[in-house]
Coordinates of C-alpha atoms and ligand atoms in Angstrom, one line a residue:
M1 CA 140.8 77.6 97.2
S2 CA 143.4 80.2 98.1
K3 CA 142.5 83.4 99.9
A4 CA 143.1 85.5 96.7
G5 CA 141.0 83.0 94.7
R6 CA 138.2 83.2 97.2
S7 CA 138.1 87.0 97.1
Q8 CA 138.2 86.9 93.3
E9 CA 135.2 84.5 93.4
E10 CA 133.4 86.8 95.8
T11 CA 134.0 89.8 93.5
R12 CA 132.7 87.9 90.5
R13 CA 129.6 86.8 92.4
R14 CA 128.9 90.4 93.6
N15 CA 129.4 91.8 90.0
L16 CA 127.1 89.2 88.5
G17 CA 124.5 90.2 91.1
D18 CA 125.0 93.9 90.6
L19 CA 124.7 93.6 86.8
L20 CA 121.5 91.6 87.1
R21 CA 120.1 94.1 89.6
H22 CA 120.7 97.0 87.1
V23 CA 118.7 95.3 84.3
H24 CA 116.1 93.9 86.7
L25 CA 115.3 97.4 88.0
D26 CA 116.0 99.5 84.8
G27 CA 115.2 97.2 81.9
A28 CA 117.4 97.0 78.8
L29 CA 120.8 98.7 79.2
S30 CA 123.7 98.8 76.8
R31 CA 127.0 97.2 77.8
S32 CA 128.6 100.6 77.8
E33 CA 125.9 102.0 80.2
L34 CA 126.5 99.0 82.5
A35 CA 130.3 99.6 82.3
D36 CA 129.8 103.3 83.3
R37 CA 127.4 102.5 86.1
M38 CA 129.5 99.7 87.6
G39 CA 132.9 101.3 87.1
L40 CA 134.1 98.2 85.2
N41 CA 135.7 97.8 81.7
R42 CA 133.8 96.6 78.7
S43 CA 135.5 93.2 78.6
T44 CA 134.6 92.4 82.2
I45 CA 131.0 93.4 81.4
M46 CA 131.1 91.1 78.4
A47 CA 132.3 88.2 80.5
L48 CA 129.7 88.8 83.2
T49 CA 126.9 89.1 80.6
A50 CA 128.0 85.9 78.9
E51 CA 127.7 84.0 82.2
L52 CA 124.2 85.4 83.0
S53 CA 123.1 84.8 79.4
A54 CA 124.3 81.2 79.5
A55 CA 122.3 80.7 82.7
G56 CA 119.2 82.1 80.9
L57 CA 118.8 85.2 83.1
V58 CA 119.6 87.9 80.5
S59 CA 119.7 88.1 76.8
E60 CA 121.7 90.4 74.5
E61 CA 120.6 92.0 71.3
L62 CA 121.6 94.8 68.9
P63 CA 119.8 98.0 69.8
G64 CA 117.4 99.7 67.4
D65 CA 118.7 102.6 65.3
T66 CA 120.9 104.6 67.6
G67 CA 121.3 107.4 65.2
R68 CA 125.0 107.4 65.9
A69 CA 127.9 106.4 63.8
G70 CA 130.1 103.5 64.7
R71 CA 129.6 100.1 66.2
P72 CA 126.6 100.1 68.6
S73 CA 126.9 98.6 72.1
L74 CA 124.9 95.5 72.6
V75 CA 121.8 95.9 74.8
V76 CA 121.4 93.5 77.8
R77 CA 117.9 92.8 79.0
P78 CA 116.4 90.6 81.7
E79 CA 114.8 87.3 80.5
R80 CA 111.3 87.7 81.8
D81 CA 110.2 84.2 80.7
R82 CA 112.9 82.3 82.4
A83 CA 112.8 83.4 86.1
H84 CA 110.0 84.5 88.3
V85 CA 109.1 84.9 91.9
L86 CA 105.9 84.5 93.9
A87 CA 104.9 87.5 95.9
F88 CA 102.2 87.6 98.7
D89 CA 100.7 90.5 100.5
V90 CA 98.7 90.0 103.7
R91 CA 96.7 93.3 104.2
V92 CA 94.1 93.9 106.9
D93 CA 91.2 93.4 104.5
H94 CA 92.8 91.6 101.5
L95 CA 95.0 88.7 100.6
V96 CA 97.0 89.2 97.3
A97 CA 99.3 86.9 95.4
A98 CA 101.2 87.4 92.2
R99 CA 103.7 85.8 89.9
V100 CA 106.3 88.5 89.0
A101 CA 108.9 88.2 86.2
L102 CA 112.5 89.0 86.5
G103 CA 112.4 92.7 85.4
G104 CA 109.5 93.4 87.7
E105 CA 106.4 92.8 85.5
I106 CA 103.4 91.4 87.3
L107 CA 102.4 88.5 85.1
D108 CA 99.4 87.1 86.9
R109 CA 97.6 87.7 90.2
R110 CA 95.0 86.5 92.6
E111 CA 93.1 88.4 95.2
A112 CA 90.7 87.6 98.0
V113 CA 88.7 89.9 100.2
R114 CA 88.5 88.7 103.8
P115 CA 86.8 89.7 107.0
R116 CA 89.0 91.5 109.5
A117 CA 88.2 89.4 112.5
G118 CA 88.9 85.7 113.1
A119 CA 91.4 85.0 110.3
D120 CA 93.6 82.3 111.8
L121 CA 97.0 81.2 110.5
E122 CA 95.6 78.1 108.9
D123 CA 93.0 79.9 106.9
V124 CA 95.4 82.6 105.6
V125 CA 98.2 80.2 104.7
G126 CA 95.6 77.9 103.0
V127 CA 94.3 80.6 100.7
L128 CA 97.8 81.9 99.9
A129 CA 99.2 78.4 99.2
E130 CA 96.3 77.6 96.8
F131 CA 96.9 80.9 95.0
G132 CA 100.6 80.0 94.8
R133 CA 99.9 76.7 93.2
E134 CA 97.6 78.2 90.7
L135 CA 100.1 80.9 89.8
R136 CA 102.9 78.3 89.4
R137 CA 100.7 76.2 87.2
G138 CA 100.3 79.2 84.9
A139 CA 104.0 79.8 84.5
R140 CA 105.7 79.1 81.2
P141 CA 107.4 75.8 80.8
G142 CA 111.1 76.3 81.6
S143 CA 110.5 79.4 83.9
V144 CA 112.1 78.8 87.3
C145 CA 110.6 80.1 90.6
V146 CA 113.7 81.8 92.1
G147 CA 112.1 83.0 95.4
V148 CA 109.1 83.7 97.4
G149 CA 108.4 86.9 99.4
A150 CA 105.5 88.0 101.6
A151 CA 104.5 91.4 103.0
Y152 CA 102.6 91.3 106.3
C153 CA 100.9 94.1 108.2
G154 CA 102.7 93.5 111.5
M155 CA 106.0 93.0 113.3
I156 CA 108.0 90.3 111.6
R157 CA 111.0 88.3 112.8
P158 CA 113.3 88.4 109.8
D159 CA 115.1 85.1 110.4
D160 CA 112.1 82.8 110.0
G161 CA 109.1 85.1 109.0
T162 CA 107.3 84.7 112.3
V163 CA 104.6 87.3 112.9
R164 CA 105.5 88.5 116.4
Y165 CA 102.6 90.9 116.5
G166 CA 99.9 91.4 113.9
P167 CA 97.6 93.8 115.8
Y168 CA 94.7 94.1 113.4
M169 CA 94.4 90.3 112.9
G170 CA 95.1 89.4 116.5
W171 CA 98.2 87.4 115.7
V172 CA 101.0 86.9 118.3
D173 CA 104.0 84.7 117.5
Q174 CA 102.5 82.9 114.6
A175 CA 104.9 80.9 112.4
F176 CA 103.6 82.4 109.1
G177 CA 106.8 82.2 107.0
V178 CA 107.5 78.6 108.0
E179 CA 103.9 77.4 107.5
L180 CA 103.6 79.0 104.1
G181 CA 107.0 77.7 103.1
A182 CA 106.0 74.1 104.1
R183 CA 102.8 74.4 102.1
L184 CA 104.6 75.7 99.0
G185 CA 107.7 73.5 99.4
L186 CA 109.9 76.6 99.1
P187 CA 111.6 78.9 101.5
V188 CA 109.6 82.1 102.1
L189 CA 111.0 85.5 103.1
V190 CA 108.6 87.7 105.1
G191 CA 108.9 91.5 105.7
N192 CA 106.9 94.2 107.4
E193 CA 104.6 95.9 104.8
A194 CA 105.8 99.4 105.4
H195 CA 109.5 98.4 105.3
L196 CA 108.9 96.7 102.0
G197 CA 106.9 99.6 100.8
A198 CA 109.8 102.0 101.5
L199 CA 112.2 99.8 99.5
A200 CA 109.7 99.4 96.6
E201 CA 109.3 103.2 96.3
R202 CA 113.1 103.6 96.4
D203 CA 113.7 100.9 93.8
R204 CA 110.7 101.3 91.5
G205 CA 108.6 104.3 92.6
V206 CA 108.7 108.0 93.3
G207 CA 111.8 107.7 95.5
R208 CA 113.9 106.1 92.8
G209 CA 117.6 106.6 93.4
L210 CA 117.2 108.4 96.8
D211 CA 119.4 107.3 99.7
N212 CA 117.3 109.1 102.4
L213 CA 113.6 108.8 102.4
I214 CA 110.7 108.1 104.7
Y215 CA 107.7 106.0 103.6
L216 CA 104.4 106.2 105.7
H217 CA 101.9 103.5 105.0
G218 CA 98.4 104.0 106.1
D219 CA 96.0 101.1 106.7
V220 CA 93.9 100.8 109.8
G221 CA 97.1 101.9 111.5
V222 CA 100.2 103.6 110.2
G223 CA 103.5 101.8 109.4
G224 CA 106.8 103.3 108.5
G225 CA 109.9 102.6 106.5
I226 CA 112.9 104.8 107.0
I227 CA 115.8 104.6 104.6
V228 CA 119.0 106.3 105.7
G229 CA 122.2 106.2 103.7
G230 CA 120.6 103.7 101.3
K231 CA 119.8 101.2 104.1
L232 CA 116.5 100.5 105.8
L233 CA 116.5 101.2 109.5
D234 CA 115.3 97.9 110.7
G235 CA 116.7 98.1 114.3
D236 CA 118.3 95.5 116.5
G237 CA 115.7 92.8 115.9
G238 CA 114.1 93.9 112.7
Y239 CA 111.2 95.8 114.4
G240 CA 112.3 99.4 113.8
C241 CA 110.4 102.3 112.2
E242 CA 107.1 101.9 114.2
V243 CA 106.4 105.5 113.5
G244 CA 102.7 104.9 113.9
H245 CA 103.3 104.7 117.6
M246 CA 105.2 108.0 117.8
V247 CA 103.2 110.1 120.3
V248 CA 101.9 113.3 118.8
N249 CA 99.0 114.1 121.1
P250 CA 99.7 112.8 124.6
Y251 CA 97.2 114.9 126.7
N252 CA 93.9 114.7 124.7
G253 CA 94.8 112.0 122.3
R254 CA 92.7 109.2 121.1
P255 CA 93.4 105.8 122.7
C256 CA 95.7 103.6 120.6
M257 CA 95.5 99.8 120.3
C258 CA 99.0 99.6 121.6
G259 CA 97.8 100.8 125.0
S260 CA 99.2 104.3 124.7
R261 CA 97.3 107.5 123.8
G262 CA 97.7 110.0 121.0
C263 CA 100.0 107.9 118.8
L264 CA 100.3 109.0 115.2
E265 CA 98.2 106.1 114.0
A266 CA 95.4 106.8 116.5
E267 CA 95.2 110.4 115.3
V268 CA 95.5 109.8 111.5
G269 CA 94.4 106.2 110.9
E270 CA 91.1 105.0 109.3
H271 CA 89.1 105.2 112.5
A272 CA 90.3 108.7 113.3
L273 CA 89.2 110.0 109.9
I274 CA 85.8 108.3 109.9
D275 CA 85.1 109.3 113.5
A276 CA 86.1 112.9 112.8
A277 CA 83.8 113.0 109.8
G278 CA 80.9 111.9 112.1
R279 CA 80.4 108.7 110.2
S280 CA 81.5 106.1 112.9
G281 CA 79.3 103.0 113.0
E282 CA 78.2 103.8 109.4
L283 CA 81.5 103.5 107.5
S284 CA 84.6 101.3 107.7
G285 CA 87.5 100.0 105.8
R286 CA 89.1 101.5 102.7
E287 CA 85.6 102.1 101.2
G288 CA 84.8 104.1 104.3
V289 CA 87.9 106.2 103.8
R290 CA 87.0 106.8 100.2
A291 CA 83.4 107.7 101.1
V292 CA 84.7 110.5 103.5
L293 CA 87.0 111.7 100.7
E294 CA 84.2 111.9 98.2
A295 CA 82.0 113.7 100.7
A296 CA 84.8 116.2 101.3
E297 CA 85.2 116.7 97.5
A298 CA 81.4 117.3 97.3
G299 CA 81.8 120.1 100.0
D300 CA 80.5 118.2 103.1
A301 CA 81.8 120.4 105.9
A302 CA 82.3 117.6 108.4
A303 CA 84.4 115.6 105.9
V304 CA 86.5 118.6 105.0
D305 CA 87.1 119.3 108.7
A306 CA 88.0 115.7 109.3
L307 CA 90.7 115.8 106.5
R308 CA 92.1 119.0 108.0
R309 CA 92.3 117.4 111.4
I310 CA 94.1 114.4 110.1
G311 CA 96.5 116.7 108.1
D312 CA 97.2 118.6 111.3
W313 CA 98.4 115.5 113.3
L314 CA 100.1 114.0 110.3
G315 CA 102.0 117.2 109.8
I316 CA 103.2 117.1 113.4
G317 CA 104.4 113.5 112.9
V318 CA 106.1 114.4 109.6
A319 CA 107.8 117.5 111.1
N320 CA 109.3 115.3 113.9
L321 CA 110.6 112.8 111.4
I322 CA 112.1 115.5 109.2
N323 CA 114.0 116.9 112.2
L324 CA 115.3 113.5 113.1
F325 CA 116.3 112.1 109.7
N326 CA 116.6 115.0 107.2
P327 CA 115.0 112.9 104.4
G328 CA 115.1 113.9 100.8
M329 CA 111.5 112.8 100.5
V330 CA 108.5 111.8 102.6
I331 CA 106.1 109.4 100.7
F332 CA 102.5 108.8 101.7
G333 CA 101.2 105.3 100.7
G334 CA 98.2 103.0 101.4
M335 CA 95.2 104.9 102.8
L336 CA 97.4 108.0 103.3
R337 CA 97.9 108.2 99.6
D338 CA 94.2 108.9 99.3
V339 CA 94.1 111.2 102.3
Y340 CA 97.2 113.3 101.7
P341 CA 95.9 115.5 98.7
G342 CA 93.0 116.7 100.8
S343 CA 95.1 117.5 103.9
A344 CA 98.4 118.6 102.2
A345 CA 97.9 122.3 103.2
Q346 CA 97.7 121.4 106.9
V347 CA 100.7 119.0 106.7
R348 CA 102.8 121.6 105.0
R349 CA 101.8 124.3 107.5
R350 CA 102.8 122.0 110.4
V351 CA 106.1 121.1 108.7
E352 CA 106.9 124.8 108.2
T353 CA 106.0 125.6 111.8
H354 CA 107.8 122.7 113.5
A355 CA 110.6 121.3 111.3
M356 CA 113.9 123.2 111.4
V357 CA 114.4 125.2 108.2
I358 CA 117.8 123.6 107.4
S359 CA 116.4 120.1 108.0
R360 CA 113.4 120.6 105.7
E361 CA 114.9 122.9 103.0
Q362 CA 115.3 120.1 100.5
V363 CA 112.5 117.7 101.5
R364 CA 109.8 116.8 99.0
L365 CA 106.4 115.5 100.1
R366 CA 104.9 113.0 97.6
V367 CA 102.3 110.3 97.3
S368 CA 103.3 106.7 96.5
A369 CA 103.8 106.1 92.8
L370 CA 103.1 102.3 93.1
G371 CA 99.6 102.8 94.5
D372 CA 97.9 99.8 96.1
D373 CA 100.5 97.4 94.7
V374 CA 103.4 99.1 96.7
T375 CA 103.6 96.4 99.3
L376 CA 103.1 93.6 96.8
V377 CA 106.0 95.0 94.7
G378 CA 108.1 95.2 97.9
A379 CA 107.3 91.5 98.6
A380 CA 108.4 90.6 95.0
E381 CA 111.7 92.5 95.5
L382 CA 112.3 90.7 98.8
A383 CA 111.7 87.4 96.9
F384 CA 114.3 88.5 94.3
S385 CA 116.9 89.5 96.9
R386 CA 118.6 86.1 97.1
L387 CA 118.9 85.8 93.4
L388 CA 120.4 89.3 93.0
A389 CA 122.9 88.6 95.8
S390 CA 124.2 85.3 94.2
P391 CA 122.5 84.7 90.8
L392 CA 124.1 81.5 89.5
E393 CA 124.1 79.7 92.9
V394 CA 120.5 80.5 93.7
L395 CA 119.3 79.7 90.2
A396 CA 121.0 76.3 90.4
E397 CA 119.5 75.6 93.9
M398 CA 116.0 76.5 92.8
R399 CA 116.3 74.3 89.7
R400 CA 117.4 71.4 91.9
R401 CA 114.4 72.0 94.1
A402 CA 112.0 72.1 91.1
A403 CA 113.6 68.8 89.9
A404 CA 113.2 67.2 93.3
R405 CA 109.5 68.2 93.4
R406 CA 109.0 66.7 90.0
M407 CA 110.6 63.4 91.2
A408 CA 108.5 63.4 94.3
S409 CA 105.3 64.1 92.5
P410 CA 105.5 63.2 88.8
R411 CA 101.7 63.6 88.3
R412 CA 102.0 67.3 89.4
A413 CA 105.2 67.9 87.5
L414 CA 103.6 70.2 85.0
A415 CA 102.3 72.3 87.8
L416 CA 105.7 72.9 89.2
Ligands
ZN1 ZN1 100.1 103.3 119.6

């Protein structure tokens, strides 16, 4: 192919991906809306839509009564029954799996509670692979699995989904992505839970449309995802945004599992809250956090003080981040979504004291809109990323894989 031909082909592929992304994230859109958004003329939109429609990824229909005179623009919508992904979420206390339709609807899910200690790779992958098989068995005939994504609470090598460091499960250099992929017979993309949470809130949550935001995800520790100029800051090796280990209290700080002292996560994580409320040894986990919050709501003085203390340190961390990145929004997710409302006054006071006026004049502080599913939604979007970059090629590849699996295992064909 000539150079001009190649670049034309590249443009077509990018436009197909962009169009599919618009309807995947925003649902039904008219051809004229798509033309406006993408800066393309109506006949180009029509040609792109025809290709995606022939592949079964979108459908077109006449809109309902528009109330306007003249010929209405056809509406393009994602085909939710023809393409899906598998999304997995490995949290400290939970394993979650879901089948998610093109367009983002969670069609089916499985969940397992598990103990924190002693979960080895084999156990975790075994549970997730079984969930994956069940979810695929439930898919409509003709629906193609177009990708698999997983969120993990640790530091992940993007190339192969190796968990370099999963502090709260004791994992070091575990081949999670490769092992799960081998069990499922499909390639698996793995991302850090807070990175994926940031992208999910930007694409489907409270940060929709923002190019500069910071997402803080509380679990036992605190993870971060920082989006600057529309791009996640993932660093040189993919391990960026470890804001939980930003030191906020170096002199009298609590010891952190990373070996340092006074890190943000040591001062605002689950243990800090429960200890500050005087309930250590008695409470733990997300239920423990909720018990402290309920006690604070009921007026328990120690619980109220604990929330204030957490808000104080959280505010110092947030003020530093605002000075550094000038975000349009800071979003509190995971356990911090529960904690923030009761500590917002302290957070705001610290931000007003320590963040430069000009850096903070536009910032909004918000809780996650996606709730406990934020990291699962992020994993699903990671799974869709290949399809949205190159729709027809990836669809053809995944159809070939499904056909090969049917040939290899005819008895299980219906399950695939
Ligand atoms: Zn630390």
